[in-house]
PDB file of C-alpha atoms in Angstrom:
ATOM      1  CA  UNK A 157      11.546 -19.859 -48.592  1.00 70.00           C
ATOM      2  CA  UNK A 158       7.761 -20.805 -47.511  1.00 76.00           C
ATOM      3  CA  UNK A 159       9.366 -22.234 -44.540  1.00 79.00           C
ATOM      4  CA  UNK A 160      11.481 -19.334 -43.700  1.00 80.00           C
ATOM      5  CA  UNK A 161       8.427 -17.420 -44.091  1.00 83.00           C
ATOM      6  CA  UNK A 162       6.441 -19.126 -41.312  1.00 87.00           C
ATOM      7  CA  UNK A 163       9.212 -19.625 -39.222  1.00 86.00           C
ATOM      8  CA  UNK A 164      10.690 -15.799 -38.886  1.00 89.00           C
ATOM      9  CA  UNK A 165       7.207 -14.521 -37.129  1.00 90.00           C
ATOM     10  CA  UNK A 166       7.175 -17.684 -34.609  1.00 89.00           C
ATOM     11  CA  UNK A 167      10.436 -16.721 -33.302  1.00 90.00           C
ATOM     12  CA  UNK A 168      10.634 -13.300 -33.596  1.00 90.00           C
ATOM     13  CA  UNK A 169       7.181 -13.526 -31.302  1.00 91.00           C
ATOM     14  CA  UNK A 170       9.074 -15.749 -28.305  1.00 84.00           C
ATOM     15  CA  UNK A 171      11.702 -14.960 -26.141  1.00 83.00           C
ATOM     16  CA  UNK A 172      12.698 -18.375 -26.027  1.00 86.00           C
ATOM     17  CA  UNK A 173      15.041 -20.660 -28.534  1.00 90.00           C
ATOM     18  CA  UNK A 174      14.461 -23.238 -30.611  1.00 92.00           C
ATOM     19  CA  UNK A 175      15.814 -26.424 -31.736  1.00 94.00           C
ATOM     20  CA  UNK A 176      15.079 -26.976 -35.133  1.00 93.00           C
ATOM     21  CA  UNK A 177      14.856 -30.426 -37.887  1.00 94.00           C
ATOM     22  CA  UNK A 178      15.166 -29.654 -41.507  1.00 92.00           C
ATOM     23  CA  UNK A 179      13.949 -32.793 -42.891  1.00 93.00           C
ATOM     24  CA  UNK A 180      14.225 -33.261 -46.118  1.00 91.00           C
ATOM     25  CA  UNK A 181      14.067 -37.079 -46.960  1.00 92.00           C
ATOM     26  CA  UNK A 182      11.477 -36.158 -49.737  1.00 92.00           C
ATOM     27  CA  UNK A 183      12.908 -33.480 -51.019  1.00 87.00           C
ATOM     28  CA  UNK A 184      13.431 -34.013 -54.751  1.00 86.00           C
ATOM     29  CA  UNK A 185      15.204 -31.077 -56.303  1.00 85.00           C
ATOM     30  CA  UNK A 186      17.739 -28.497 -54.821  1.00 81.00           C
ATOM     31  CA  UNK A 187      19.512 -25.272 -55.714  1.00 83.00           C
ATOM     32  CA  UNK A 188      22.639 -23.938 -53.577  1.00 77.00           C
ATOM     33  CA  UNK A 189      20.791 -20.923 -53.494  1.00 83.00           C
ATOM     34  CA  UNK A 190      18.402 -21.934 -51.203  1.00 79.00           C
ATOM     35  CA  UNK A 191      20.472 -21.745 -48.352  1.00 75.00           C
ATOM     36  CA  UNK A 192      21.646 -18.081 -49.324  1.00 81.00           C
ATOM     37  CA  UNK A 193      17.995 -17.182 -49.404  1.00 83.00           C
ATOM     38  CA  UNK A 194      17.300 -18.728 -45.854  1.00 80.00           C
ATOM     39  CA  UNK A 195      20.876 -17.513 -44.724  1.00 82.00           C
ATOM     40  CA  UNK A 196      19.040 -13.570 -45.710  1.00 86.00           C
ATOM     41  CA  UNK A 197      15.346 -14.486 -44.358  1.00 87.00           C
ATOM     42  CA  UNK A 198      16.571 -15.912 -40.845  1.00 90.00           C
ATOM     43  CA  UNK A 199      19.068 -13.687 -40.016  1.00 91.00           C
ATOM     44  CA  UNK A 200      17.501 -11.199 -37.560  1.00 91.00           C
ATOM     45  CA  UNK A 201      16.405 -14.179 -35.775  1.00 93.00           C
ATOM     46  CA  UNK A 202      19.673 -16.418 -35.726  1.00 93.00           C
ATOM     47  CA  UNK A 203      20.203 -15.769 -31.828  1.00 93.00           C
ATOM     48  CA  UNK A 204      16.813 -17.464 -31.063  1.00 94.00           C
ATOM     49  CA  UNK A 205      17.997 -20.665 -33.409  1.00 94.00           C
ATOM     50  CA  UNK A 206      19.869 -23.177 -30.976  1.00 95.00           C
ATOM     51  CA  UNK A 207      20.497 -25.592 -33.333  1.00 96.00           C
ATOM     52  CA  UNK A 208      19.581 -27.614 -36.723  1.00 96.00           C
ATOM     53  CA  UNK A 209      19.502 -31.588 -37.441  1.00 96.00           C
ATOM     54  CA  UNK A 210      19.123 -32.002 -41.419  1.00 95.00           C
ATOM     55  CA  UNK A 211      17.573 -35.165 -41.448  1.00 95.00           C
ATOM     56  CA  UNK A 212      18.330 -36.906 -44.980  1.00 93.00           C
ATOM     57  CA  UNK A 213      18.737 -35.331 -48.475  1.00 91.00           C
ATOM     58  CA  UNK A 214      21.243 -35.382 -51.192  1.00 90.00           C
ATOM     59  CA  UNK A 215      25.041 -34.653 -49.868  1.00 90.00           C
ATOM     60  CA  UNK A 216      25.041 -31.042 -52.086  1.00 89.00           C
ATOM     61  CA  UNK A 217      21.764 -30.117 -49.750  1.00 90.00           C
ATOM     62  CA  UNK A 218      23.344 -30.653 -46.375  1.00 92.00           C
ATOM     63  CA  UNK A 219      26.808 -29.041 -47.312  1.00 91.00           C
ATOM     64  CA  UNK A 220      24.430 -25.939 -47.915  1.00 91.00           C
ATOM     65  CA  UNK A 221      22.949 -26.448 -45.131  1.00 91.00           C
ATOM     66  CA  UNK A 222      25.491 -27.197 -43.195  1.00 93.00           C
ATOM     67  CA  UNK A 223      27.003 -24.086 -44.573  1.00 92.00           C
ATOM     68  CA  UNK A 224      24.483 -21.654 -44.031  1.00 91.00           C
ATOM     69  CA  UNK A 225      24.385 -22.812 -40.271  1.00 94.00           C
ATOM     70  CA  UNK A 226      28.317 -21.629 -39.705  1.00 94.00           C
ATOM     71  CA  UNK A 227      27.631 -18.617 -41.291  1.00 93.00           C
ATOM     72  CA  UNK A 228      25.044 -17.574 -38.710  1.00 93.00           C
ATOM     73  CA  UNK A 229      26.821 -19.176 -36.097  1.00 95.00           C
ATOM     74  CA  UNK A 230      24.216 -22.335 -35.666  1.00 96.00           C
ATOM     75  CA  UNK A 231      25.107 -25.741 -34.716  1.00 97.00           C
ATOM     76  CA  UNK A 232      24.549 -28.322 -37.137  1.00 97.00           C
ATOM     77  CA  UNK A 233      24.196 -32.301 -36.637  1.00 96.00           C
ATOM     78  CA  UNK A 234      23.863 -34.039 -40.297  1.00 95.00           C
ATOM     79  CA  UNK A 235      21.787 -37.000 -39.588  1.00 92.00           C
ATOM     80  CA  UNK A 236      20.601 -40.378 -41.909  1.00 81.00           C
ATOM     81  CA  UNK A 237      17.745 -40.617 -40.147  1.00 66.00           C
ATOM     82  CA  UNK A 238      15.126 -39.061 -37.060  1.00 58.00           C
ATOM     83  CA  UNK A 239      15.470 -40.391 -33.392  1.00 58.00           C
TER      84      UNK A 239
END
């Protein structure tokens, strides 16, 4: 949610899009409601999202992920590692 929480002024303040990388290689805990809780934060700005690369994390993290991106109609590559 901290993320969300930065990330909803920055793009509600451009006109532009963004491509964005969810890494989370480190992350060491995760609740499916996390991505319902981002799904509800980033929603007004969805539009300005052109797409999301989860970079690593456990398979039941980038299923939500993944999940959360088709809902709001966001591309999502699943990736093992960054470029």
């Amino acid at each position: 949610r901290a993320a969300a929480n930065v990330l909803v002024p920055l793009f509600e303040a451009t006109s532009s899009g963004y491509h964005v990388v969810s890494d989370l290689r480190t992350l060491t805990s995760f609740t499916p409601s996390v991505g319902a809780m981002g799904q509800l934060d980033l929603w007004s700005v969805r539009s300005k999202i052109r797409s999301v690369r989860v970079v690593g994390g456990s398979y039941l993290a980038r299923l939500v992920s993944r999940g959360a991106c088709r809902v709001m109609g966001i591309p999502c590559v699943l990736a093992d590692a960054a470029p």
